[in-house]
PDB file of C-alpha atoms in Angstrom:
ATOM      1  CA  UNK A1152      34.340 -16.855  16.550  1.00  0.00           C
ATOM      2  CA  UNK A1153      32.239 -18.048  13.490  1.00  0.00           C
ATOM      3  CA  UNK A1154      32.235 -16.611  10.020  1.00  0.00           C
ATOM      4  CA  UNK A1155      28.814 -17.022   8.240  1.00  0.00           C
ATOM      5  CA  UNK A1156      28.963 -16.234   4.502  1.00  0.00           C
ATOM      6  CA  UNK A1157      26.006 -15.519   2.339  1.00  0.00           C
ATOM      7  CA  UNK A1158      26.763 -16.226  -1.364  1.00  0.00           C
ATOM      8  CA  UNK A1159      25.432 -13.820  -3.894  1.00  0.00           C
ATOM      9  CA  UNK A1160      26.218 -11.189  -6.634  1.00  0.00           C
ATOM     10  CA  UNK A1161      26.444  -7.415  -5.878  1.00  0.00           C
ATOM     11  CA  UNK A1162      24.373  -4.829  -7.496  1.00  0.00           C
ATOM     12  CA  UNK A1163      20.626  -3.897  -7.443  1.00  0.00           C
ATOM     13  CA  UNK A1164      19.944  -5.802 -10.546  1.00  0.00           C
ATOM     14  CA  UNK A1165      20.778  -8.997  -8.807  1.00  0.00           C
ATOM     15  CA  UNK A1166      19.219  -8.376  -5.439  1.00  0.00           C
ATOM     16  CA  UNK A1167      16.191 -10.354  -5.963  1.00  0.00           C
ATOM     17  CA  UNK A1168      17.770 -13.284  -7.810  1.00  0.00           C
ATOM     18  CA  UNK A1169      17.402 -16.906  -6.832  1.00  0.00           C
ATOM     19  CA  UNK A1170      21.269 -17.105  -6.804  1.00  0.00           C
ATOM     20  CA  UNK A1171      21.219 -14.443  -4.013  1.00  0.00           C
ATOM     21  CA  UNK A1172      19.289 -16.283  -1.559  1.00  0.00           C
ATOM     22  CA  UNK A1173      22.349 -16.634   0.568  1.00  0.00           C
ATOM     23  CA  UNK A1174      22.798 -12.853   0.932  1.00  0.00           C
ATOM     24  CA  UNK A1175      18.999 -12.639   1.684  1.00  0.00           C
ATOM     25  CA  UNK A1176      19.615 -15.067   4.596  1.00  0.00           C
ATOM     26  CA  UNK A1177      22.442 -13.292   6.149  1.00  0.00           C
ATOM     27  CA  UNK A1178      20.727  -9.821   5.824  1.00  0.00           C
ATOM     28  CA  UNK A1179      17.726 -11.202   7.560  1.00  0.00           C
ATOM     29  CA  UNK A1180      19.845 -12.592  10.374  1.00  0.00           C
ATOM     30  CA  UNK A1181      21.691  -9.236  10.710  1.00  0.00           C
ATOM     31  CA  UNK A1182      18.467  -7.171  10.868  1.00  0.00           C
ATOM     32  CA  UNK A1183      16.513  -9.445  13.184  1.00  0.00           C
ATOM     33  CA  UNK A1184      19.352  -9.917  15.715  1.00  0.00           C
ATOM     34  CA  UNK A1185      20.583  -6.498  16.131  1.00  0.00           C
ATOM     35  CA  UNK A1186      24.099  -6.840  14.307  1.00  0.00           C
ATOM     36  CA  UNK A1187      26.341  -3.851  13.901  1.00  0.00           C
ATOM     37  CA  UNK A1188      26.027  -1.942  10.489  1.00  0.00           C
ATOM     38  CA  UNK A1189      27.454  -3.564   7.546  1.00  0.00           C
ATOM     39  CA  UNK A1190      30.942  -2.096   6.541  1.00  0.00           C
ATOM     40  CA  UNK A1191      33.227  -2.733   3.533  1.00  0.00           C
ATOM     41  CA  UNK A1192      35.989  -5.175   4.220  1.00  0.00           C
ATOM     42  CA  UNK A1193      37.671  -8.265   2.690  1.00  0.00           C
ATOM     43  CA  UNK A1194      36.206  -7.483  -0.836  1.00  0.00           C
ATOM     44  CA  UNK A1195      32.804  -7.655   0.581  1.00  0.00           C
ATOM     45  CA  UNK A1196      30.431  -6.485   3.266  1.00  0.00           C
ATOM     46  CA  UNK A1197      31.018  -7.406   6.818  1.00  0.00           C
ATOM     47  CA  UNK A1198      29.116  -7.010  10.159  1.00  0.00           C
ATOM     48  CA  UNK A1199      29.488  -8.455  13.707  1.00  0.00           C
ATOM     49  CA  UNK A1200      27.091  -9.526  16.314  1.00  0.00           C
ATOM     50  CA  UNK A1201      26.326 -12.435  18.777  1.00  0.00           C
ATOM     51  CA  UNK A1202      23.971 -15.465  18.423  1.00  0.00           C
ATOM     52  CA  UNK A1203      23.427 -17.829  21.250  1.00  0.00           C
ATOM     53  CA  UNK A1204      26.376 -16.375  23.185  1.00  0.00           C
ATOM     54  CA  UNK A1205      28.746 -16.895  20.302  1.00  0.00           C
ATOM     55  CA  UNK A1206      30.357 -14.186  18.279  1.00  0.00           C
ATOM     56  CA  UNK A1207      29.401 -14.347  14.677  1.00  0.00           C
ATOM     57  CA  UNK A1208      30.659 -12.382  11.690  1.00  0.00           C
ATOM     58  CA  UNK A1209      28.544 -12.153   8.622  1.00  0.00           C
ATOM     59  CA  UNK A1210      30.275 -11.654   5.269  1.00  0.00           C
ATOM     60  CA  UNK A1211      28.556 -11.001   1.817  1.00  0.00           C
ATOM     61  CA  UNK A1212      31.460 -11.361  -0.762  1.00  0.00           C
ATOM     62  CA  UNK A1213      31.261  -8.520  -3.392  1.00  0.00           C
ATOM     63  CA  UNK A1214      33.538 -10.281  -5.850  1.00  0.00           C
ATOM     64  CA  UNK A1215      30.797 -11.705  -7.867  1.00  0.00           C
ATOM     65  CA  UNK A1216      29.847 -15.317  -7.470  1.00  0.00           C
ATOM     66  CA  UNK A1217      32.547 -17.235  -9.231  1.00  0.00           C
ATOM     67  CA  UNK A1218      35.216 -15.451  -7.094  1.00  0.00           C
ATOM     68  CA  UNK A1219      33.539 -15.588  -3.574  1.00  0.00           C
ATOM     69  CA  UNK A1220      36.489 -17.724  -2.116  1.00  0.00           C
ATOM     70  CA  UNK A1221      38.977 -14.778  -2.412  1.00  0.00           C
ATOM     71  CA  UNK A1222      36.895 -12.555   0.072  1.00  0.00           C
ATOM     72  CA  UNK A1223      36.131 -15.546   2.396  1.00  0.00           C
ATOM     73  CA  UNK A1224      39.773 -16.491   2.391  1.00  0.00           C
ATOM     74  CA  UNK A1225      41.028 -13.029   3.215  1.00  0.00           C
ATOM     75  CA  UNK A1226      38.662 -12.861   6.198  1.00  0.00           C
ATOM     76  CA  UNK A1227      39.771 -16.291   7.494  1.00  0.00           C
ATOM     77  CA  UNK A1228      43.426 -15.349   7.363  1.00  0.00           C
ATOM     78  CA  UNK A1229      42.804 -12.052   9.124  1.00  0.00           C
ATOM     79  CA  UNK A1230      40.910 -13.584  11.965  1.00  0.00           C
ATOM     80  CA  UNK A1231      42.852 -16.842  12.039  1.00  0.00           C
ATOM     81  CA  UNK A1232      39.923 -19.147  11.389  1.00  0.00           C
ATOM     82  CA  UNK A1233      39.673 -22.555   9.945  1.00  0.00           C
ATOM     83  CA  UNK A1234      37.223 -24.046   7.640  1.00  0.00           C
ATOM     84  CA  UNK A1235      35.350 -25.616  10.587  1.00  0.00           C
ATOM     85  CA  UNK A1236      34.551 -22.049  11.575  1.00  0.00           C
ATOM     86  CA  UNK A1237      32.844 -21.127   8.332  1.00  0.00           C
ATOM     87  CA  UNK A1238      29.104 -21.697   7.368  1.00  0.00           C
ATOM     88  CA  UNK A1239      28.152 -20.864   3.970  1.00  0.00           C
ATOM     89  CA  UNK A1240      24.446 -20.039   2.935  1.00  0.00           C
ATOM     90  CA  UNK A1241      23.842 -20.800  -0.771  1.00  0.00           C
ATOM     91  CA  UNK A1242      21.242 -21.553  -3.308  1.00  0.00           C
ATOM     92  CA  UNK A1243      20.641 -25.198  -4.116  1.00  0.00           C
ATOM     93  CA  UNK A1244      19.082 -26.495  -7.268  1.00  0.00           C
ATOM     94  CA  UNK A1245      18.686 -30.062  -6.097  1.00  0.00           C
ATOM     95  CA  UNK A1246      16.345 -29.094  -3.324  1.00  0.00           C
ATOM     96  CA  UNK A1247      12.721 -28.145  -3.705  1.00  0.00           C
ATOM     97  CA  UNK A1248      11.853 -24.432  -3.224  1.00  0.00           C
ATOM     98  CA  UNK A1249      11.672 -23.588   0.521  1.00  0.00           C
ATOM     99  CA  UNK A1250      13.456 -26.831   1.562  1.00  0.00           C
ATOM    100  CA  UNK A1251      16.703 -26.550   3.691  1.00  0.00           C
ATOM    101  CA  UNK A1252      19.334 -28.827   4.502  1.00  0.00           C
ATOM    102  CA  UNK A1253      22.647 -28.571   6.502  1.00  0.00           C
ATOM    103  CA  UNK A1254      26.019 -30.555   5.677  1.00  0.00           C
ATOM    104  CA  UNK A1255      29.555 -30.333   6.041  1.00  0.00           C
ATOM    105  CA  UNK A1256      32.104 -30.936   3.169  1.00  0.00           C
ATOM    106  CA  UNK A1257      31.459 -32.536  -0.020  1.00  0.00           C
ATOM    107  CA  UNK A1258      31.433 -31.592  -3.637  1.00  0.00           C
ATOM    108  CA  UNK A1259      30.478 -28.225  -5.257  1.00  0.00           C
ATOM    109  CA  UNK A1260      28.027 -29.721  -7.746  1.00  0.00           C
ATOM    110  CA  UNK A1261      28.846 -27.273 -10.310  1.00  0.00           C
ATOM    111  CA  UNK A1262      27.903 -24.167  -8.100  1.00  0.00           C
ATOM    112  CA  UNK A1263      30.468 -21.506  -9.085  1.00  0.00           C
ATOM    113  CA  UNK A1264      30.363 -19.847  -5.630  1.00  0.00           C
ATOM    114  CA  UNK A1265      31.233 -23.190  -3.964  1.00  0.00           C
ATOM    115  CA  UNK A1266      33.873 -24.159  -6.598  1.00  0.00           C
ATOM    116  CA  UNK A1267      35.612 -20.892  -5.698  1.00  0.00           C
ATOM    117  CA  UNK A1268      35.243 -21.654  -2.013  1.00  0.00           C
ATOM    118  CA  UNK A1269      36.864 -25.131  -2.552  1.00  0.00           C
ATOM    119  CA  UNK A1270      39.780 -23.438  -4.472  1.00  0.00           C
ATOM    120  CA  UNK A1271      40.611 -20.923  -1.658  1.00  0.00           C
ATOM    121  CA  UNK A1272      39.533 -22.766   1.625  1.00  0.00           C
ATOM    122  CA  UNK A1273      39.151 -26.412   0.673  1.00  0.00           C
ATOM    123  CA  UNK A1274      35.754 -28.388   1.245  1.00  0.00           C
ATOM    124  CA  UNK A1275      35.629 -28.769   4.958  1.00  0.00           C
ATOM    125  CA  UNK A1276      33.250 -25.861   5.641  1.00  0.00           C
ATOM    126  CA  UNK A1277      29.782 -26.173   6.725  1.00  0.00           C
ATOM    127  CA  UNK A1278      26.861 -25.376   4.429  1.00  0.00           C
ATOM    128  CA  UNK A1279      23.203 -24.325   4.725  1.00  0.00           C
ATOM    129  CA  UNK A1280      21.734 -25.450   1.344  1.00  0.00           C
ATOM    130  CA  UNK A1281      18.679 -23.214   0.605  1.00  0.00           C
ATOM    131  CA  UNK A1282      16.425 -24.983  -1.969  1.00  0.00           C
ATOM    132  CA  UNK A1283      15.243 -23.146  -5.186  1.00  0.00           C
ATOM    133  CA  UNK A1284      14.182 -26.068  -7.212  1.00  0.00           C
ATOM    134  CA  UNK A1285      15.591 -26.855 -10.692  1.00  0.00           C
ATOM    135  CA  UNK A1286      14.224 -25.513 -14.155  1.00  0.00           C
ATOM    136  CA  UNK A1287      14.119 -28.952 -15.440  1.00  0.00           C
ATOM    137  CA  UNK A1288      17.092 -28.728 -18.056  1.00  0.00           C
ATOM    138  CA  UNK A1289      20.776 -27.890 -17.500  1.00  0.00           C
ATOM    139  CA  UNK A1290      20.735 -25.419 -20.382  1.00  0.00           C
ATOM    140  CA  UNK A1291      18.172 -23.349 -18.501  1.00  0.00           C
ATOM    141  CA  UNK A1292      20.011 -23.319 -15.088  1.00  0.00           C
ATOM    142  CA  UNK A1293      22.108 -20.015 -15.880  1.00  0.00           C
ATOM    143  CA  UNK A1294      19.010 -17.959 -16.730  1.00  0.00           C
ATOM    144  CA  UNK A1295      17.073 -19.503 -13.960  1.00  0.00           C
ATOM    145  CA  UNK A1296      19.284 -18.809 -11.033  1.00  0.00           C
ATOM    146  CA  UNK A1297      19.951 -15.064 -12.277  1.00  0.00           C
ATOM    147  CA  UNK A1298      16.167 -14.408 -12.456  1.00  0.00           C
ATOM    148  CA  UNK A1299      14.248 -12.912  -9.704  1.00  0.00           C
ATOM    149  CA  UNK A1300      12.000 -15.046  -7.491  1.00  0.00           C
ATOM    150  CA  UNK A1301       8.420 -14.779  -8.778  1.00  0.00           C
ATOM    151  CA  UNK A1302       5.637 -13.012  -6.749  1.00  0.00           C
ATOM    152  CA  UNK A1303       3.956 -16.327  -6.276  1.00  0.00           C
ATOM    153  CA  UNK A1304       7.206 -17.573  -4.474  1.00  0.00           C
ATOM    154  CA  UNK A1305       7.430 -14.705  -1.924  1.00  0.00           C
ATOM    155  CA  UNK A1306       5.338 -16.377   0.800  1.00  0.00           C
ATOM    156  CA  UNK A1307       7.519 -19.521   1.240  1.00  0.00           C
ATOM    157  CA  UNK A1308      10.660 -17.430   0.761  1.00  0.00           C
ATOM    158  CA  UNK A1309       9.640 -15.110   3.567  1.00  0.00           C
ATOM    159  CA  UNK A1310       8.699 -18.113   5.694  1.00  0.00           C
ATOM    160  CA  UNK A1311      12.209 -19.647   5.037  1.00  0.00           C
ATOM    161  CA  UNK A1312      13.898 -16.379   5.852  1.00  0.00           C
ATOM    162  CA  UNK A1313      12.072 -16.182   9.186  1.00  0.00           C
ATOM    163  CA  UNK A1314      12.728 -19.793  10.140  1.00  0.00           C
ATOM    164  CA  UNK A1315      16.512 -19.251   9.442  1.00  0.00           C
ATOM    165  CA  UNK A1316      16.450 -16.140  11.571  1.00  0.00           C
ATOM    166  CA  UNK A1317      14.452 -17.961  14.392  1.00  0.00           C
ATOM    167  CA  UNK A1318      16.951 -20.858  14.402  1.00  0.00           C
ATOM    168  CA  UNK A1319      20.070 -18.854  13.975  1.00  0.00           C
ATOM    169  CA  UNK A1320      21.170 -18.809  17.726  1.00  0.00           C
ATOM    170  CA  UNK A1321      20.954 -22.807  17.697  1.00  0.00           C
ATOM    171  CA  UNK A1322      22.923 -23.028  14.620  1.00  0.00           C
ATOM    172  CA  UNK A1323      25.642 -20.771  16.191  1.00  0.00           C
ATOM    173  CA  UNK A1324      25.695 -23.116  19.237  1.00  0.00           C
ATOM    174  CA  UNK A1325      26.185 -26.127  16.903  1.00  0.00           C
ATOM    175  CA  UNK A1326      22.522 -27.563  17.470  1.00  0.00           C
ATOM    176  CA  UNK A1327      21.576 -28.198  13.817  1.00  0.00           C
ATOM    177  CA  UNK A1328      18.482 -30.171  14.930  1.00  0.00           C
ATOM    178  CA  UNK A1329      17.078 -27.364  16.725  1.00  0.00           C
ATOM    179  CA  UNK A1330      17.998 -25.026  13.713  1.00  0.00           C
ATOM    180  CA  UNK A1331      16.092 -27.292  11.337  1.00  0.00           C
ATOM    181  CA  UNK A1332      13.212 -27.684  13.556  1.00  0.00           C
ATOM    182  CA  UNK A1333      12.859 -23.851  13.843  1.00  0.00           C
ATOM    183  CA  UNK A1334      12.899 -23.621  10.050  1.00  0.00           C
ATOM    184  CA  UNK A1335      10.206 -26.420   9.784  1.00  0.00           C
ATOM    185  CA  UNK A1336       8.100 -24.551  12.230  1.00  0.00           C
ATOM    186  CA  UNK A1337       7.966 -21.654   9.792  1.00  0.00           C
ATOM    187  CA  UNK A1338       7.852 -23.556   6.522  1.00  0.00           C
ATOM    188  CA  UNK A1339       5.559 -26.480   7.455  1.00  0.00           C
ATOM    189  CA  UNK A1340       3.850 -25.397  10.759  1.00  0.00           C
ATOM    190  CA  UNK A1341       1.815 -28.207  12.608  1.00  0.00           C
ATOM    191  CA  UNK A1342      -1.856 -28.329  11.744  1.00  0.00           C
ATOM    192  CA  UNK A1343      -3.993 -26.163  14.046  1.00  0.00           C
ATOM    193  CA  UNK A1344      -6.175 -28.135  16.482  1.00  0.00           C
ATOM    194  CA  UNK A1345      -8.856 -25.359  16.140  1.00  0.00           C
ATOM    195  CA  UNK A1346     -10.541 -27.373  13.354  1.00  0.00           C
ATOM    196  CA  UNK A1347     -11.263 -30.325  15.719  1.00  0.00           C
ATOM    197  CA  UNK A1348     -12.281 -27.957  18.435  1.00  0.00           C
ATOM    198  CA  UNK A1349     -14.761 -26.328  16.168  1.00  0.00           C
ATOM    199  CA  UNK A1350     -16.147 -29.762  15.210  1.00  0.00           C
ATOM    200  CA  UNK A1351     -16.580 -30.693  18.878  1.00  0.00           C
ATOM    201  CA  UNK A1352     -18.283 -27.146  19.504  1.00  0.00           C
ATOM    202  CA  UNK A1353     -21.048 -27.873  16.898  1.00  0.00           C
ATOM    203  CA  UNK A1354     -24.559 -28.307  18.215  1.00  0.00           C
ATOM    204  CA  UNK A1355     -25.743 -32.015  18.297  1.00  0.00           C
ATOM    205  CA  UNK A1356     -27.804 -33.077  15.241  1.00  0.00           C
ATOM    206  CA  UNK A1357     -31.482 -33.392  15.875  1.00  0.00           C
ATOM    207  CA  UNK A1358     -32.376 -36.792  17.118  1.00  0.00           C
ATOM    208  CA  UNK A1359     -34.060 -39.043  14.511  1.00  0.00           C
ATOM    209  CA  UNK A1360     -35.691 -41.120  17.266  1.00  0.00           C
ATOM    210  CA  UNK A1361     -39.443 -40.745  17.639  1.00  0.00           C
ATOM    211  CA  UNK A1362     -40.773 -38.609  20.360  1.00  0.00           C
ATOM    212  CA  UNK A1363     -41.949 -40.452  23.491  1.00  0.00           C
ATOM    213  CA  UNK A1364     -44.736 -39.348  26.031  1.00  0.00           C
ATOM    214  CA  UNK A1365     -42.307 -39.002  28.817  1.00  0.00           C
ATOM    215  CA  UNK A1366     -42.551 -42.453  30.251  1.00  0.00           C
ATOM    216  CA  UNK A1367     -39.601 -44.532  30.973  1.00  0.00           C
ATOM    217  CA  UNK A1368     -39.035 -47.748  28.776  1.00  0.00           C
ATOM    218  CA  UNK A1369     -39.802 -49.797  31.821  1.00  0.00           C
ATOM    219  CA  UNK A1370     -43.095 -48.018  32.336  1.00  0.00           C
ATOM    220  CA  UNK A1371     -44.204 -48.391  28.836  1.00  0.00           C
ATOM    221  CA  UNK A1372     -43.357 -52.166  28.973  1.00  0.00           C
ATOM    222  CA  UNK A1373     -45.299 -52.703  32.124  1.00  0.00           C
ATOM    223  CA  UNK A1374     -48.350 -50.806  30.684  1.00  0.00           C
ATOM    224  CA  UNK A1375     -48.428 -53.470  27.803  1.00  0.00           C
ATOM    225  CA  UNK A1376     -49.389 -56.021  30.288  1.00  0.00           C
ATOM    226  CA  UNK A1377     -52.015 -54.177  32.183  1.00  0.00           C
TER     227      UNK A1377
END
């Protein structure tokens, strides 16, 4: 059994925030893969399903970001899980918007949700880092992460969510390479070959050679010596 946690803040006013991209990811997985309905448990919302033949619990802590570890710790104790069974989806300032990286362990880099996770379950859990970019100065970070994604960002955000959902079964089976590849197929799809095909299908350009009278080159050469 695995526990996948989407970090965010509860309430409608936070739903579209950059800080809530972790919630968005687990919501997308639940919706696309037929998980059971969400229900209130462990100071959050929980649902159950199967990915790649593995049982997966999805959890959205509703303790607000800086107390997320309380909810996750409760769920882990109830199901007798270890940090190695936990994967956390969270926003990442140090990655460009739409980029994704997977890692295990490490510091919290000032992220309040991760800081709380460290306090309650340690650092040896898995993480799916979801890039939102950096506002450019640390004094602007709080306002930036608590602001909604702009309309211009919706296309890459949707591509990222689709890729995460596509690759979720591979992630559940421990194949992070296939998971990352599924995301890349959505966020940076290979160039289409149709352009080359169209170029090849173009009619040939008119010849710039002078027209002949139908004689072969040999015939014309022989005629010169008649």
